[in-house]
PDB file of C-alpha atoms in Angstrom:
ATOM      1  CA  LEU B  20      -7.848   5.608  12.999  1.00  0.00           C
ATOM      2  CA  ALA B  21      -7.882   1.914  12.184  1.00  0.00           C
ATOM      3  CA  LYS B  22      -4.868   0.951  10.102  1.00  0.00           C
ATOM      4  CA  THR B  23      -5.365  -1.450   7.243  1.00  0.00           C
ATOM      5  CA  THR B  24      -3.067  -4.073   5.772  1.00  0.00           C
ATOM      6  CA  GLN B  25      -3.528  -5.626   2.350  1.00  0.00           C
ATOM      7  CA  PRO B  26      -1.413  -7.768   0.047  1.00  0.00           C
ATOM      8  CA  ILE B  27       0.610  -5.524  -2.230  1.00  0.00           C
ATOM      9  CA  SER B  28      -0.262  -7.415  -5.382  1.00  0.00           C
ATOM     10  CA  MET B  29      -2.292 -10.307  -6.735  1.00  0.00           C
ATOM     11  CA  ASP B  30      -2.486 -12.043 -10.077  1.00  0.00           C
ATOM     12  CA  SER B  31      -5.467 -13.800 -11.560  1.00  0.00           C
ATOM     13  CA  TYR B  32      -6.899 -14.968 -14.855  1.00  0.00           C
ATOM     14  CA  GLU B  33     -10.028 -14.039 -16.673  1.00  0.00           C
ATOM     15  CA  GLY B  34     -13.103 -15.797 -15.397  1.00  0.00           C
ATOM     16  CA  GLN B  35     -11.688 -16.607 -11.991  1.00  0.00           C
ATOM     17  CA  GLU B  36     -13.004 -15.393  -8.652  1.00  0.00           C
ATOM     18  CA  VAL B  37     -10.638 -13.092  -6.831  1.00  0.00           C
ATOM     19  CA  ASN B  38     -10.635 -12.579  -3.084  1.00  0.00           C
ATOM     20  CA  ILE B  39      -8.664  -9.712  -1.586  1.00  0.00           C
ATOM     21  CA  THR B  40      -8.338  -9.665   2.175  1.00  0.00           C
ATOM     22  CA  CYS B  41      -7.782  -6.591   4.301  1.00  0.00           C
ATOM     23  CA  SER B  42      -6.709  -6.699   7.947  1.00  0.00           C
ATOM     24  CA  HIS B  43      -7.952  -4.011  10.330  1.00  0.00           C
ATOM     25  CA  ASN B  44      -7.225  -5.318  13.799  1.00  0.00           C
ATOM     26  CA  ASN B  45      -8.104  -2.135  15.688  1.00  0.00           C
ATOM     27  CA  ILE B  46     -11.389  -1.385  13.958  1.00  0.00           C
ATOM     28  CA  ALA B  47     -13.732   0.617  16.164  1.00  0.00           C
ATOM     29  CA  THR B  48     -17.288  -0.319  17.022  1.00  0.00           C
ATOM     30  CA  ASN B  49     -18.786   2.373  14.812  1.00  0.00           C
ATOM     31  CA  ASP B  50     -16.425   1.859  11.873  1.00  0.00           C
ATOM     32  CA  TYR B  51     -17.572   0.675   8.491  1.00  0.00           C
ATOM     33  CA  ILE B  52     -15.400  -0.989   5.871  1.00  0.00           C
ATOM     34  CA  THR B  53     -15.318   0.540   2.402  1.00  0.00           C
ATOM     35  CA  TRP B  54     -13.548  -0.706  -0.697  1.00  0.00           C
ATOM     36  CA  TYR B  55     -12.475   1.443  -3.627  1.00  0.00           C
ATOM     37  CA  GLN B  56     -11.125   0.631  -7.063  1.00  0.00           C
ATOM     38  CA  GLN B  57      -8.636   2.855  -8.835  1.00  0.00           C
ATOM     39  CA  PHE B  58      -7.499   2.716 -12.430  1.00  0.00           C
ATOM     40  CA  PRO B  59      -4.311   4.506 -13.528  1.00  0.00           C
ATOM     41  CA  SER B  60      -4.717   8.272 -13.745  1.00  0.00           C
ATOM     42  CA  GLN B  61      -8.253   8.172 -12.381  1.00  0.00           C
ATOM     43  CA  GLY B  62      -9.803   8.921  -9.019  1.00  0.00           C
ATOM     44  CA  PRO B  63     -10.888   6.069  -6.738  1.00  0.00           C
ATOM     45  CA  ARG B  64     -14.297   4.594  -7.417  1.00  0.00           C
ATOM     46  CA  PHE B  65     -16.567   3.226  -4.687  1.00  0.00           C
ATOM     47  CA  ILE B  66     -17.130  -0.519  -4.911  1.00  0.00           C
ATOM     48  CA  ILE B  67     -18.842  -1.673  -1.745  1.00  0.00           C
ATOM     49  CA  GLN B  68     -19.316  -0.893   1.925  1.00  0.00           C
ATOM     50  CA  GLY B  69     -20.285  -3.047   4.865  1.00  0.00           C
ATOM     51  CA  TYR B  70     -20.386  -3.319   8.630  1.00  0.00           C
ATOM     52  CA  LYS B  71     -20.690  -7.022   9.346  1.00  0.00           C
ATOM     53  CA  THR B  72     -21.462 -10.416   7.800  1.00  0.00           C
ATOM     54  CA  LYS B  73     -21.949 -10.228   4.054  1.00  0.00           C
ATOM     55  CA  VAL B  74     -22.846  -7.503   1.629  1.00  0.00           C
ATOM     56  CA  THR B  75     -23.401  -8.051  -2.071  1.00  0.00           C
ATOM     57  CA  ASN B  76     -24.006  -5.676  -4.941  1.00  0.00           C
ATOM     58  CA  GLU B  77     -23.883  -5.950  -8.686  1.00  0.00           C
ATOM     59  CA  VAL B  78     -20.089  -5.910  -8.881  1.00  0.00           C
ATOM     60  CA  ALA B  79     -18.728  -7.508  -5.708  1.00  0.00           C
ATOM     61  CA  SER B  80     -19.330  -9.152  -2.371  1.00  0.00           C
ATOM     62  CA  LEU B  81     -17.853  -8.178   0.948  1.00  0.00           C
ATOM     63  CA  PHE B  82     -17.369 -10.750   3.660  1.00  0.00           C
ATOM     64  CA  ILE B  83     -16.792  -9.605   7.223  1.00  0.00           C
ATOM     65  CA  PRO B  84     -16.260 -12.138  10.029  1.00  0.00           C
ATOM     66  CA  ALA B  85     -17.839 -11.734  13.417  1.00  0.00           C
ATOM     67  CA  ASP B  86     -14.758 -10.159  15.009  1.00  0.00           C
ATOM     68  CA  ARG B  87     -14.579  -7.618  12.148  1.00  0.00           C
ATOM     69  CA  LYS B  88     -10.783  -7.611  12.314  1.00  0.00           C
ATOM     70  CA  SER B  89     -10.567  -8.382   8.634  1.00  0.00           C
ATOM     71  CA  SER B  90     -12.684  -8.248   5.524  1.00  0.00           C
ATOM     72  CA  THR B  91     -12.568  -9.911   2.133  1.00  0.00           C
ATOM     73  CA  LEU B  92     -13.554  -8.322  -1.129  1.00  0.00           C
ATOM     74  CA  SER B  93     -14.728 -10.936  -3.592  1.00  0.00           C
ATOM     75  CA  LEU B  94     -14.817 -10.217  -7.304  1.00  0.00           C
ATOM     76  CA  PRO B  95     -16.653 -12.927  -9.229  1.00  0.00           C
ATOM     77  CA  ARG B  96     -15.411 -13.937 -12.661  1.00  0.00           C
ATOM     78  CA  VAL B  97     -12.894 -11.168 -13.195  1.00  0.00           C
ATOM     79  CA  SER B  98     -12.128  -9.753 -16.603  1.00  0.00           C
ATOM     80  CA  LEU B  99      -9.149  -7.854 -17.947  1.00  0.00           C
ATOM     81  CA  SER B 100     -10.919  -4.605 -17.116  1.00  0.00           C
ATOM     82  CA  ASP B 101     -10.784  -5.459 -13.420  1.00  0.00           C
ATOM     83  CA  THR B 102      -7.030  -4.874 -13.463  1.00  0.00           C
ATOM     84  CA  ALA B 103      -6.693  -2.023 -10.985  1.00  0.00           C
ATOM     85  CA  VAL B 104      -5.594  -1.117  -7.486  1.00  0.00           C
ATOM     86  CA  TYR B 105      -8.060  -1.936  -4.725  1.00  0.00           C
ATOM     87  CA  TYR B 106      -8.091  -0.088  -1.419  1.00  0.00           C
ATOM     88  CA  CYS B 107      -9.927  -0.884   1.785  1.00  0.00           C
ATOM     89  CA  LEU B 108     -10.685   1.947   4.173  1.00  0.00           C
ATOM     90  CA  VAL B 109     -12.087   1.807   7.654  1.00  0.00           C
ATOM     91  CA  GLY B 110     -13.966   4.634   9.297  1.00  0.00           C
ATOM     92  CA  PRO B 111     -17.270   5.773  10.765  1.00  0.00           C
ATOM     93  CA  ALA B 112     -20.225   6.060   8.483  1.00  0.00           C
ATOM     94  CA  SER B 113     -21.448   9.191  10.187  1.00  0.00           C
ATOM     95  CA  GLY B 114     -19.973  12.133  11.983  1.00  0.00           C
ATOM     96  CA  GLY B 115     -17.875  14.935  10.586  1.00  0.00           C
ATOM     97  CA  SER B 116     -14.483  14.052  11.981  1.00  0.00           C
ATOM     98  CA  TYR B 117     -13.580  11.086   9.802  1.00  0.00           C
ATOM     99  CA  ILE B 118     -10.624  11.609   7.501  1.00  0.00           C
ATOM    100  CA  PRO B 119     -10.373   8.914   4.832  1.00  0.00           C
ATOM    101  CA  THR B 120      -6.799   7.668   4.764  1.00  0.00           C
ATOM    102  CA  PHE B 121      -5.534   5.255   2.149  1.00  0.00           C
ATOM    103  CA  GLY B 122      -3.180   2.379   2.773  1.00  0.00           C
ATOM    104  CA  ARG B 123      -0.969   0.879   0.097  1.00  0.00           C
ATOM    105  CA  GLY B 124      -3.754  -0.957  -1.669  1.00  0.00           C
ATOM    106  CA  THR B 125      -3.641  -4.196  -3.635  1.00  0.00           C
ATOM    107  CA  SER B 126      -2.614  -4.139  -7.258  1.00  0.00           C
ATOM    108  CA  LEU B 127      -4.658  -6.765  -9.070  1.00  0.00           C
ATOM    109  CA  ILE B 128      -3.497  -7.902 -12.487  1.00  0.00           C
ATOM    110  CA  VAL B 129      -5.872 -10.030 -14.497  1.00  0.00           C
ATOM    111  CA  HIS B 130      -4.243 -12.081 -17.227  1.00  0.00           C
ATOM    112  CA  PRO B 131      -5.895 -13.391 -20.391  1.00  0.00           C
TER     113      PRO B 131
ATOM    114  CA  GLY C  14     -24.114   8.554  -7.481  1.00  0.00           C
ATOM    115  CA  ALA C  15     -22.976  12.091  -6.936  1.00  0.00           C
ATOM    116  CA  VAL C  16     -20.369  13.583  -9.230  1.00  0.00           C
ATOM    117  CA  VAL C  17     -17.205  15.449  -8.355  1.00  0.00           C
ATOM    118  CA  SER C  18     -15.394  17.220 -11.162  1.00  0.00           C
ATOM    119  CA  GLN C  19     -11.887  18.575 -11.370  1.00  0.00           C
ATOM    120  CA  HIS C  20     -10.493  21.131 -13.726  1.00  0.00           C
ATOM    121  CA  PRO C  21      -8.170  20.983 -15.483  1.00  0.00           C
ATOM    122  CA  SER C  22      -7.696  17.262 -16.004  1.00  0.00           C
ATOM    123  CA  ARG C  23      -4.059  17.812 -16.883  1.00  0.00           C
ATOM    124  CA  VAL C  24      -1.768  20.815 -16.853  1.00  0.00           C
ATOM    125  CA  ILE C  25       1.809  21.434 -17.853  1.00  0.00           C
ATOM    126  CA  CYS C  26       3.550  24.492 -16.511  1.00  0.00           C
ATOM    127  CA  LYS C  27       6.974  26.003 -16.225  1.00  0.00           C
ATOM    128  CA  SER C  28       8.918  25.930 -13.003  1.00  0.00           C
ATOM    129  CA  GLY C  29       8.165  28.925 -10.821  1.00  0.00           C
ATOM    130  CA  THR C  30       4.617  29.475 -12.021  1.00  0.00           C
ATOM    131  CA  SER C  31       1.449  28.895 -10.027  1.00  0.00           C
ATOM    132  CA  VAL C  32      -1.294  26.487 -10.962  1.00  0.00           C
ATOM    133  CA  LYS C  33      -4.876  26.436  -9.712  1.00  0.00           C
ATOM    134  CA  ILE C  34      -6.930  23.248  -9.638  1.00  0.00           C
ATOM    135  CA  GLU C  35     -10.685  23.395  -9.124  1.00  0.00           C
ATOM    136  CA  CYS C  36     -12.798  20.746  -7.464  1.00  0.00           C
ATOM    137  CA  ARG C  37     -16.564  20.955  -7.750  1.00  0.00           C
ATOM    138  CA  SER C  38     -19.387  18.872  -6.372  1.00  0.00           C
ATOM    139  CA  LEU C  39     -21.859  19.007  -9.227  1.00  0.00           C
ATOM    140  CA  ASP C  40     -25.133  17.908  -7.715  1.00  0.00           C
ATOM    141  CA  PHE C  41     -24.656  18.089  -3.977  1.00  0.00           C
ATOM    142  CA  GLN C  42     -23.258  20.329  -1.311  1.00  0.00           C
ATOM    143  CA  ALA C  43     -20.137  18.969   0.310  1.00  0.00           C
ATOM    144  CA  THR C  44     -19.621  19.470   4.000  1.00  0.00           C
ATOM    145  CA  THR C  45     -15.946  18.695   3.706  1.00  0.00           C
ATOM    146  CA  MET C  46     -13.470  18.393   0.879  1.00  0.00           C
ATOM    147  CA  PHE C  47     -10.160  16.609   0.884  1.00  0.00           C
ATOM    148  CA  TRP C  48      -7.100  17.008  -1.306  1.00  0.00           C
ATOM    149  CA  TYR C  49      -4.786  14.113  -2.045  1.00  0.00           C
ATOM    150  CA  ARG C  50      -1.564  13.757  -3.974  1.00  0.00           C
ATOM    151  CA  GLN C  51      -0.490  10.549  -5.642  1.00  0.00           C
ATOM    152  CA  PHE C  52       2.937   9.786  -7.051  1.00  0.00           C
ATOM    153  CA  PRO C  53       3.437   6.994  -9.591  1.00  0.00           C
ATOM    154  CA  LYS C  54       2.773   3.523  -8.198  1.00  0.00           C
ATOM    155  CA  GLN C  55       2.042   4.929  -4.758  1.00  0.00           C
ATOM    156  CA  SER C  56      -1.091   5.336  -2.721  1.00  0.00           C
ATOM    157  CA  LEU C  57      -3.068   8.496  -2.234  1.00  0.00           C
ATOM    158  CA  MET C  58      -1.499  10.784   0.329  1.00  0.00           C
ATOM    159  CA  LEU C  59      -3.809  13.166   2.126  1.00  0.00           C
ATOM    160  CA  MET C  60      -2.618  16.744   1.865  1.00  0.00           C
ATOM    161  CA  ALA C  61      -5.352  18.708   3.569  1.00  0.00           C
ATOM    162  CA  THR C  62      -8.925  18.787   4.758  1.00  0.00           C
ATOM    163  CA  SER C  63     -11.097  21.792   4.172  1.00  0.00           C
ATOM    164  CA  ASN C  64     -14.503  22.855   5.367  1.00  0.00           C
ATOM    165  CA  GLU C  65     -16.463  25.577   3.683  1.00  0.00           C
ATOM    166  CA  GLY C  66     -15.684  28.998   5.039  1.00  0.00           C
ATOM    167  CA  SER C  67     -12.828  27.958   7.271  1.00  0.00           C
ATOM    168  CA  LYS C  68      -9.103  27.475   6.922  1.00  0.00           C
ATOM    169  CA  ALA C  69      -7.860  24.146   5.669  1.00  0.00           C
ATOM    170  CA  THR C  70      -6.177  21.694   7.979  1.00  0.00           C
ATOM    171  CA  TYR C  71      -2.920  20.513   6.468  1.00  0.00           C
ATOM    172  CA  GLU C  72      -1.261  17.184   7.072  1.00  0.00           C
ATOM    173  CA  GLN C  73       2.191  17.103   8.578  1.00  0.00           C
ATOM    174  CA  GLY C  74       4.847  17.881   6.026  1.00  0.00           C
ATOM    175  CA  VAL C  75       2.539  19.718   3.622  1.00  0.00           C
ATOM    176  CA  GLU C  76       3.484  23.374   3.230  1.00  0.00           C
ATOM    177  CA  LYS C  77       0.371  25.494   3.588  1.00  0.00           C
ATOM    178  CA  ASP C  78       2.017  28.480   1.933  1.00  0.00           C
ATOM    179  CA  LYS C  79       2.876  26.402  -1.098  1.00  0.00           C
ATOM    180  CA  PHE C  80      -0.398  24.552  -1.447  1.00  0.00           C
ATOM    181  CA  LEU C  81      -3.099  27.145  -0.971  1.00  0.00           C
ATOM    182  CA  ILE C  82      -6.572  25.784  -0.445  1.00  0.00           C
ATOM    183  CA  ASN C  83      -9.673  27.905  -0.722  1.00  0.00           C
ATOM    184  CA  HIS C  84     -13.095  26.499   0.066  1.00  0.00           C
ATOM    185  CA  ALA C  85     -15.352  29.434  -0.634  1.00  0.00           C
ATOM    186  CA  SER C  86     -18.603  27.545  -1.127  1.00  0.00           C
ATOM    187  CA  LEU C  87     -20.184  24.184  -0.432  1.00  0.00           C
ATOM    188  CA  THR C  88     -19.626  23.134  -4.023  1.00  0.00           C
ATOM    189  CA  LEU C  89     -16.173  24.487  -4.837  1.00  0.00           C
ATOM    190  CA  SER C  90     -12.694  24.042  -3.429  1.00  0.00           C
ATOM    191  CA  THR C  91      -9.498  25.143  -5.129  1.00  0.00           C
ATOM    192  CA  LEU C  92      -5.921  24.033  -4.682  1.00  0.00           C
ATOM    193  CA  THR C  93      -3.240  26.437  -5.871  1.00  0.00           C
ATOM    194  CA  VAL C  94       0.284  25.132  -6.203  1.00  0.00           C
ATOM    195  CA  THR C  95       2.413  28.239  -5.862  1.00  0.00           C
ATOM    196  CA  SER C  96       5.861  28.567  -7.421  1.00  0.00           C
ATOM    197  CA  ALA C  97       5.646  25.038  -8.732  1.00  0.00           C
ATOM    198  CA  HIS C  98       8.792  22.976  -9.143  1.00  0.00           C
ATOM    199  CA  PRO C  99       9.381  19.672 -10.926  1.00  0.00           C
ATOM    200  CA  GLU C 100       9.086  17.773  -7.636  1.00  0.00           C
ATOM    201  CA  ASP C 101       5.491  19.012  -7.395  1.00  0.00           C
ATOM    202  CA  SER C 102       4.644  17.031 -10.504  1.00  0.00           C
ATOM    203  CA  SER C 103       2.028  14.561  -9.373  1.00  0.00           C
ATOM    204  CA  PHE C 104      -1.571  13.430  -9.675  1.00  0.00           C
ATOM    205  CA  TYR C 105      -3.847  15.551  -7.495  1.00  0.00           C
ATOM    206  CA  ILE C 106      -7.219  14.161  -6.448  1.00  0.00           C
ATOM    207  CA  CYS C 107      -9.982  15.876  -4.557  1.00  0.00           C
ATOM    208  CA  SER C 108     -12.763  14.242  -2.633  1.00  0.00           C
ATOM    209  CA  ALA C 109     -16.028  15.621  -1.349  1.00  0.00           C
ATOM    210  CA  ARG C 110     -18.016  14.366   1.574  1.00  0.00           C
ATOM    211  CA  VAL C 111     -21.693  14.803   2.188  1.00  0.00           C
ATOM    212  CA  GLU C 112     -23.859  13.529   4.981  1.00  0.00           C
ATOM    213  CA  LEU C 113     -27.025  11.910   3.703  1.00  0.00           C
ATOM    214  CA  ALA C 114     -29.571  10.673   6.213  1.00  0.00           C
ATOM    215  CA  GLY C 115     -26.871  10.662   8.861  1.00  0.00           C
ATOM    216  CA  ASP C 116     -24.412   8.618   6.815  1.00  0.00           C
ATOM    217  CA  ASN C 117     -21.195   9.910   5.302  1.00  0.00           C
ATOM    218  CA  GLU C 118     -20.847   9.544   1.554  1.00  0.00           C
ATOM    219  CA  GLN C 119     -17.472  10.118  -0.026  1.00  0.00           C
ATOM    220  CA  PHE C 120     -17.023  10.925  -3.693  1.00  0.00           C
ATOM    221  CA  PHE C 121     -13.764  11.347  -5.550  1.00  0.00           C
ATOM    222  CA  GLY C 122     -12.894  13.523  -8.482  1.00  0.00           C
ATOM    223  CA  PRO C 123     -11.187  12.200 -11.615  1.00  0.00           C
ATOM    224  CA  GLY C 124      -7.857  13.748 -10.694  1.00  0.00           C
ATOM    225  CA  THR C 125      -5.560  16.378 -12.204  1.00  0.00           C
ATOM    226  CA  ARG C 126      -2.193  15.457 -13.671  1.00  0.00           C
ATOM    227  CA  LEU C 127       0.312  18.252 -12.993  1.00  0.00           C
ATOM    228  CA  THR C 128       3.606  18.273 -14.837  1.00  0.00           C
ATOM    229  CA  VAL C 129       6.113  20.965 -13.961  1.00  0.00           C
ATOM    230  CA  LEU C 130       8.901  21.431 -16.465  1.00  0.00           C
TER     231      LEU C 130
END
Protein backbone atom coordinates (compact mmCIF):
# COMPACT_ATOMS: atom_id res chain seq x y z
CA LEU A 1 0.00 0.00 0.00
CA ALA A 2 1.30 3.44 -0.90
CA LYS A 3 2.13 5.44 2.21
CA THR A 4 1.18 9.08 2.30
CA THR A 5 2.84 12.04 3.98
CA GLN A 6 1.12 15.34 4.64
CA PRO A 7 1.88 18.42 6.72
CA ILE A 8 0.42 17.99 10.18
CA SER A 9 -1.19 21.41 10.26
CA MET A 10 -1.78 24.55 8.24
CA ASP A 11 -3.20 27.95 9.02
CA SER A 12 -4.98 30.27 6.65
CA TYR A 13 -7.36 33.21 6.58
CA GLU A 14 -10.79 33.59 5.15
CA GLY A 15 -10.82 34.25 1.44
CA GLN A 16 -7.38 32.83 0.78
CA GLU A 17 -6.55 29.86 -1.42
CA VAL A 18 -5.18 26.90 0.47
CA ASN A 19 -2.98 24.23 -1.07
CA ILE A 20 -2.32 21.02 0.84
CA THR A 21 0.30 18.71 -0.60
CA CYS A 22 0.46 14.98 -0.08
CA SER A 23 3.51 12.85 -0.89
CA HIS A 24 3.02 9.28 -2.10
CA ASN A 25 6.35 8.22 -3.52
CA ASN A 26 5.49 4.55 -4.04
CA ILE A 27 2.12 5.03 -5.71
CA ALA A 28 1.23 2.12 -7.97
CA THR A 29 0.25 2.38 -11.61
CA ASN A 30 -3.39 1.58 -10.93
CA ASP A 31 -3.72 3.75 -7.81
CA TYR A 32 -5.99 6.74 -7.61
CA ILE A 33 -5.64 9.63 -5.18
CA THR A 34 -8.62 10.50 -3.02
CA TRP A 35 -9.02 13.35 -0.56
CA TYR A 36 -11.41 13.39 2.38
CA GLN A 37 -12.48 16.10 4.79
CA GLN A 38 -13.34 15.38 8.39
CA PHE A 39 -14.98 17.65 10.92
CA PRO A 40 -14.79 16.85 14.65
CA SER A 41 -17.05 13.98 15.68
CA GLN A 42 -18.11 13.27 12.11
CA GLY A 43 -17.16 10.66 9.56
CA PRO A 44 -14.86 11.57 6.66
CA ARG A 45 -16.50 13.19 3.67
CA PHE A 46 -15.31 12.65 0.09
CA ILE A 47 -13.90 15.78 -1.53
CA ILE A 48 -12.22 14.80 -4.77
CA GLN A 49 -10.48 11.97 -6.58
CA GLY A 50 -8.03 11.92 -9.44
CA TYR A 51 -5.49 9.87 -11.33
CA LYS A 52 -3.34 12.39 -13.16
CA THR A 53 -3.09 16.04 -14.23
CA LYS A 54 -5.91 18.15 -12.86
CA VAL A 55 -9.37 17.45 -11.57
CA THR A 56 -11.82 20.13 -10.52
CA ASN A 57 -15.23 19.97 -8.91
CA GLU A 58 -17.48 22.45 -7.19
CA VAL A 59 -15.47 22.50 -3.97
CA ALA A 60 -11.82 21.84 -4.83
CA SER A 61 -9.16 21.15 -7.40
CA LEU A 62 -6.64 18.35 -7.37
CA PHE A 63 -3.31 18.77 -9.08
CA ILE A 64 -1.22 15.70 -9.85
CA PRO A 65 2.18 16.02 -11.54
CA ALA A 66 3.30 13.67 -14.25
CA ASP A 67 5.30 11.42 -11.91
CA ARG A 68 2.26 11.12 -9.60
CA LYS A 69 4.51 10.98 -6.55
CA SER A 70 2.62 13.81 -4.95
CA SER A 71 -0.68 15.60 -5.23
CA THR A 72 -2.00 18.97 -4.14
CA LEU A 73 -5.49 19.68 -2.93
CA SER A 74 -6.46 23.27 -3.65
CA LEU A 75 -9.29 24.93 -1.79
CA PRO A 76 -10.24 28.27 -3.34
CA ARG A 77 -11.27 31.14 -1.08
CA VAL A 78 -11.58 29.23 2.16
CA SER A 79 -14.08 30.15 4.83
CA LEU A 80 -14.22 29.42 8.53
CA SER A 81 -16.31 26.34 7.79
CA ASP A 82 -13.39 24.79 5.92
CA THR A 83 -11.58 24.32 9.23
CA ALA A 84 -11.20 20.55 9.34
CA VAL A 85 -8.75 17.70 8.95
CA TYR A 86 -7.93 16.71 5.38
CA TYR A 87 -6.71 13.24 4.47
CA CYS A 88 -5.26 11.96 1.22
CA LEU A 89 -5.54 8.27 0.46
CA VAL A 90 -3.99 6.29 -2.33
CA GLY A 91 -5.40 3.07 -3.68
CA PRO A 92 -6.88 1.30 -6.69
CA ALA A 93 -10.20 2.48 -7.98
CA SER A 94 -11.34 -1.04 -8.72
CA GLY A 95 -10.81 -4.48 -7.33
CA GLY A 96 -11.94 -5.89 -4.02
CA SER A 97 -8.66 -6.06 -2.16
CA TYR A 98 -8.09 -2.39 -1.42
CA ILE A 99 -8.18 -1.44 2.24
CA PRO A 100 -8.43 2.31 2.76
CA THR A 101 -5.82 3.32 5.32
CA PHE A 102 -5.61 6.81 6.74
CA GLY A 103 -2.42 8.70 7.43
CA ARG A 104 -2.17 11.49 9.97
CA GLY A 105 -3.98 14.05 7.86
CA THR A 106 -3.58 17.82 7.76
CA SER A 107 -5.39 19.95 10.28
CA LEU A 108 -6.42 23.15 8.54
CA ILE A 109 -7.43 26.11 10.68
CA VAL A 110 -9.02 29.04 8.92
CA HIS A 111 -8.85 32.31 10.82
CA PRO A 112 -11.20 35.28 10.47
CA GLY B 1 -24.09 10.16 -3.06
CA ALA B 2 -24.86 7.00 -1.18
CA VAL B 3 -25.63 7.17 2.51
CA VAL B 4 -24.20 5.12 5.35
CA SER B 5 -25.89 5.39 8.72
CA GLN B 6 -24.72 4.40 12.16
CA HIS B 7 -26.75 3.77 15.24
CA PRO B 8 -26.51 4.93 17.91
CA SER B 9 -24.72 8.21 17.28
CA ARG B 10 -23.51 8.27 20.87
CA VAL B 11 -23.69 5.83 23.75
CA ILE B 12 -22.63 5.91 27.36
CA CYS B 13 -22.30 2.64 29.21
CA LYS B 14 -20.93 1.24 32.41
CA SER B 15 -17.68 -0.67 32.51
CA GLY B 16 -18.18 -4.36 31.90
CA THR B 17 -21.25 -4.05 29.71
CA SER B 18 -21.46 -4.76 26.00
CA VAL B 19 -22.42 -2.25 23.36
CA LYS B 20 -23.60 -2.93 19.82
CA ILE B 21 -23.12 -0.42 17.02
CA GLU B 22 -24.99 -0.81 13.74
CA CYS B 23 -23.77 0.32 10.35
CA ARG B 24 -26.20 0.36 7.45
CA SER B 25 -25.85 1.22 3.80
CA LEU B 26 -29.19 2.85 3.11
CA ASP B 27 -29.51 2.85 -0.65
CA PHE B 28 -26.88 0.44 -1.90
CA GLN B 29 -25.47 -2.96 -1.21
CA ALA B 30 -21.96 -2.89 0.16
CA THR B 31 -19.50 -5.52 -0.93
CA THR B 32 -17.23 -4.76 1.97
CA MET B 33 -17.52 -2.83 5.20
CA PHE B 34 -14.75 -1.44 7.32
CA TRP B 35 -14.64 -0.47 10.98
CA TYR B 36 -12.36 2.27 12.25
CA ARG B 37 -11.62 3.69 15.66
CA GLN B 38 -10.49 7.24 16.23
CA PHE B 39 -9.09 8.67 19.44
CA PRO B 40 -9.07 12.42 20.08
CA LYS B 41 -6.79 14.36 17.73
CA GLN B 42 -5.66 11.17 16.02
CA SER B 43 -6.31 9.64 12.65
CA LEU B 44 -8.70 6.85 11.86
CA MET B 45 -7.28 3.46 12.75
CA LEU B 46 -8.61 0.50 10.83
CA MET B 47 -9.90 -2.21 13.13
CA ALA B 48 -11.32 -4.78 10.76
CA THR B 49 -12.60 -5.53 7.30
CA SER B 50 -15.72 -7.55 6.79
CA ASN B 51 -17.41 -9.09 3.80
CA GLU B 52 -20.98 -10.22 3.87
CA GLY B 53 -21.37 -13.78 5.04
CA SER B 54 -17.77 -14.32 6.03
CA LYS B 55 -15.64 -13.76 9.09
CA ALA B 56 -14.09 -10.36 9.57
CA THR B 57 -10.40 -9.81 9.08
CA TYR B 58 -8.95 -7.99 12.05
CA GLU B 59 -5.94 -5.71 12.02
CA GLN B 60 -2.96 -6.59 14.15
CA GLY B 61 -3.51 -5.69 17.77
CA VAL B 62 -7.31 -5.69 17.58
CA GLU B 63 -8.87 -8.37 19.77
CA LYS B 64 -11.46 -10.25 17.75
CA ASP B 65 -13.11 -11.65 20.87
CA LYS B 66 -13.56 -8.17 22.26
CA PHE B 67 -14.72 -6.46 19.10
CA LEU B 68 -17.24 -8.79 17.53
CA ILE B 69 -18.18 -7.99 13.97
CA ASN B 70 -21.18 -9.48 12.25
CA HIS B 71 -21.90 -8.81 8.60
CA ALA B 72 -25.11 -10.71 8.05
CA SER B 73 -26.33 -8.87 4.96
CA LEU B 74 -25.08 -6.60 2.21
CA THR B 75 -26.59 -3.60 3.96
CA LEU B 76 -25.84 -4.22 7.63
CA SER B 77 -22.73 -4.74 9.70
CA THR B 78 -22.58 -4.62 13.48
CA LEU B 79 -19.70 -4.04 15.85
CA THR B 80 -20.16 -5.26 19.41
CA VAL B 81 -17.73 -4.05 22.03
CA THR B 82 -17.86 -6.76 24.67
CA SER B 83 -17.09 -6.11 28.33
CA ALA B 84 -16.30 -2.50 27.57
CA HIS B 85 -13.75 -0.64 29.65
CA PRO B 86 -12.92 3.07 29.84
CA GLU B 87 -9.99 2.60 27.46
CA ASP B 88 -12.49 1.50 24.80
CA SER B 89 -14.01 4.96 24.86
CA SER B 90 -13.52 6.27 21.36
CA PHE B 91 -15.19 7.39 18.15
CA TYR B 92 -16.11 4.40 15.99
CA ILE B 93 -16.64 4.91 12.27
CA CYS B 94 -17.83 2.43 9.71
CA SER B 95 -17.33 2.59 5.99
CA ALA B 96 -19.04 0.75 3.18
CA ARG B 97 -17.62 0.00 -0.22
CA VAL B 98 -19.53 -0.68 -3.38
CA GLU B 99 -18.29 -1.33 -6.87
CA LEU B 100 -20.11 0.76 -9.43
CA ALA B 101 -19.29 0.25 -13.09
CA GLY B 102 -16.02 -1.36 -12.08
CA ASP B 103 -14.94 1.48 -9.81
CA ASN B 104 -14.75 1.33 -6.04
CA GLU B 105 -16.82 3.89 -4.16
CA GLN B 106 -16.23 4.35 -0.47
CA PHE B 107 -18.78 5.92 1.85
CA PHE B 108 -18.36 6.67 5.52
CA GLY B 109 -20.87 6.70 8.31
CA PRO B 110 -21.29 9.63 10.70
CA GLY B 111 -19.58 7.81 13.55
CA THR B 112 -20.58 6.60 17.01
CA ARG B 113 -19.17 8.19 20.14
CA LEU B 114 -18.71 5.53 22.84
CA THR B 115 -18.05 6.59 26.40
CA VAL B 116 -17.41 3.90 28.97
CA LEU B 117 -17.70 5.01 32.57
